[in-house]
């Protein structure tokens, strides 16, 4: 009985140690700001390049897809020279620039204090 308990305890300790090597939180941190090298840039709905990612594959100005409108919290320019986020202002009846990042191969940035307000994007190469 004692030998069986020792083996069970050792097995549980091994599983616990293996699990501790890479927890989901650490895995997310490892992948933060990950954006394909052939993309103009990426937008995320979480801070620090985490959460759902929108890969920017087109240049020019266009509306964000419905699933990403008013949800962007961080962004990064990869191949683009500049990516600008815009928000619709009804009182001005116009899109107003709220945040921009520079590239190519720029560092990521949190869209503070304008997170969750972007409706439109302009990508310059």
Coordinates of C-alpha atoms in Angstrom, one line a residue:
X1 CA 0.0 0.0 0.0
X2 CA 2.8 2.4 1.0
X3 CA 4.7 1.7 -2.3
X4 CA 1.5 2.3 -4.3
X5 CA 0.9 5.6 -2.5
X6 CA 4.4 6.7 -3.2
X7 CA 4.1 5.9 -6.9
X8 CA 0.8 7.8 -7.1
X9 CA 2.3 10.8 -5.4
X10 CA 5.3 10.8 -7.6
X11 CA 3.1 10.5 -10.7
X12 CA 1.0 13.4 -9.6
X13 CA 4.1 15.5 -8.9
X14 CA 5.4 14.8 -12.4
X15 CA 2.0 15.8 -14.0
X16 CA 1.9 19.0 -11.9
X17 CA 5.5 19.9 -12.9
X18 CA 4.7 19.3 -16.6
X19 CA 1.6 21.4 -16.4
X20 CA 3.5 24.2 -14.7
X21 CA 5.9 24.4 -17.7
X22 CA 3.4 26.2 -19.9
X23 CA 0.1 27.5 -18.5
X24 CA -2.5 29.1 -20.8
X25 CA -1.6 32.6 -19.4
X26 CA 2.1 32.0 -20.3
X27 CA 1.2 30.6 -23.7
X28 CA -0.8 33.8 -24.4
X29 CA 2.1 35.9 -23.3
X30 CA 4.5 34.0 -25.6
X31 CA 2.2 34.7 -28.6
X32 CA 1.6 38.3 -27.8
X33 CA 2.1 40.7 -30.8
X34 CA 2.3 37.7 -33.1
X35 CA 1.5 38.9 -36.6
X36 CA 2.3 37.3 -40.0
X37 CA 5.4 38.7 -41.7
X38 CA 3.5 39.2 -45.0
X39 CA 0.7 41.2 -43.3
X40 CA 0.5 45.0 -43.4
X41 CA -0.3 44.8 -39.7
X42 CA -2.5 43.4 -37.0
X43 CA -5.3 44.6 -34.7
X44 CA -6.3 42.9 -31.5
X45 CA -9.4 43.1 -29.2
X46 CA -7.1 42.6 -26.2
X47 CA -4.3 44.7 -24.7
X48 CA -0.6 43.9 -25.5
X49 CA -1.4 42.1 -28.8
X50 CA -3.6 39.5 -27.3
X51 CA -7.2 38.2 -27.9
X52 CA -8.9 37.9 -31.2
X53 CA -6.6 39.1 -34.0
X54 CA -7.5 40.9 -37.3
X55 CA -4.8 40.6 -39.9
X56 CA -4.6 43.7 -42.1
X57 CA -4.1 42.5 -45.7
X58 CA -5.3 45.5 -47.7
X59 CA -4.1 49.0 -48.1
X60 CA -6.1 52.3 -48.3
X61 CA -9.0 53.3 -46.2
X62 CA -11.9 51.0 -45.3
X63 CA -14.4 50.1 -42.5
X64 CA -13.4 47.5 -40.1
X65 CA -15.3 44.2 -40.3
X66 CA -18.4 44.1 -38.1
X67 CA -16.8 41.7 -35.6
X68 CA -14.0 44.3 -34.9
X69 CA -15.8 47.6 -34.9
X70 CA -15.5 49.3 -31.6
X71 CA -13.4 46.4 -30.2
X72 CA -9.7 47.2 -31.0
X73 CA -7.5 47.6 -28.0
X74 CA -4.0 47.1 -29.5
X75 CA -2.3 47.3 -32.9
X76 CA 1.0 46.8 -34.7
X77 CA 2.3 47.8 -38.2
X78 CA 4.4 45.1 -39.9
X79 CA 4.8 45.9 -43.6
X80 CA 2.8 49.2 -43.5
X81 CA 4.5 52.6 -43.1
X82 CA 1.6 53.8 -41.0
X83 CA -1.8 52.4 -39.8
X84 CA -4.4 54.9 -38.6
X85 CA -7.6 54.1 -36.7
X86 CA -10.6 56.4 -37.0
X87 CA -13.8 56.8 -35.0
X88 CA -17.2 58.1 -36.3
X89 CA -18.2 61.4 -34.7
X90 CA -21.9 62.1 -35.4
X91 CA -21.6 65.7 -34.3
X92 CA -19.0 66.4 -36.9
X93 CA -20.5 63.9 -39.4
X94 CA -17.0 62.6 -40.1
X95 CA -14.5 60.0 -39.2
X96 CA -11.8 61.4 -36.8
X97 CA -8.3 59.9 -36.4
X98 CA -7.9 58.5 -32.9
X99 CA -4.6 56.5 -33.0
X100 CA -1.7 55.6 -35.3
X101 CA 1.3 53.3 -35.3
X102 CA 4.3 53.4 -37.5
X103 CA 6.2 50.6 -39.3
X104 CA 7.5 48.8 -41.1
X105 CA 8.3 46.2 -38.3
X106 CA 7.0 48.6 -35.7
X107 CA 6.5 47.7 -32.1
X108 CA 2.9 47.1 -30.9
X109 CA 0.9 49.7 -29.0
X110 CA -2.2 49.7 -26.8
X111 CA -4.8 52.0 -28.2
X112 CA -5.1 54.1 -25.0
X113 CA -7.3 56.0 -24.2
X114 CA -9.3 55.2 -27.4
X115 CA -9.7 51.5 -27.1
X116 CA -12.9 50.0 -28.3
X117 CA -13.9 53.0 -30.4
X118 CA -12.3 52.4 -33.9
X119 CA -14.7 52.0 -36.9
X120 CA -12.4 52.7 -39.8
X121 CA -8.7 52.0 -40.7
X122 CA -6.3 53.6 -43.2
X123 CA -3.2 51.7 -44.2
X124 CA -0.3 53.6 -45.8
X125 CA 2.6 51.8 -47.5

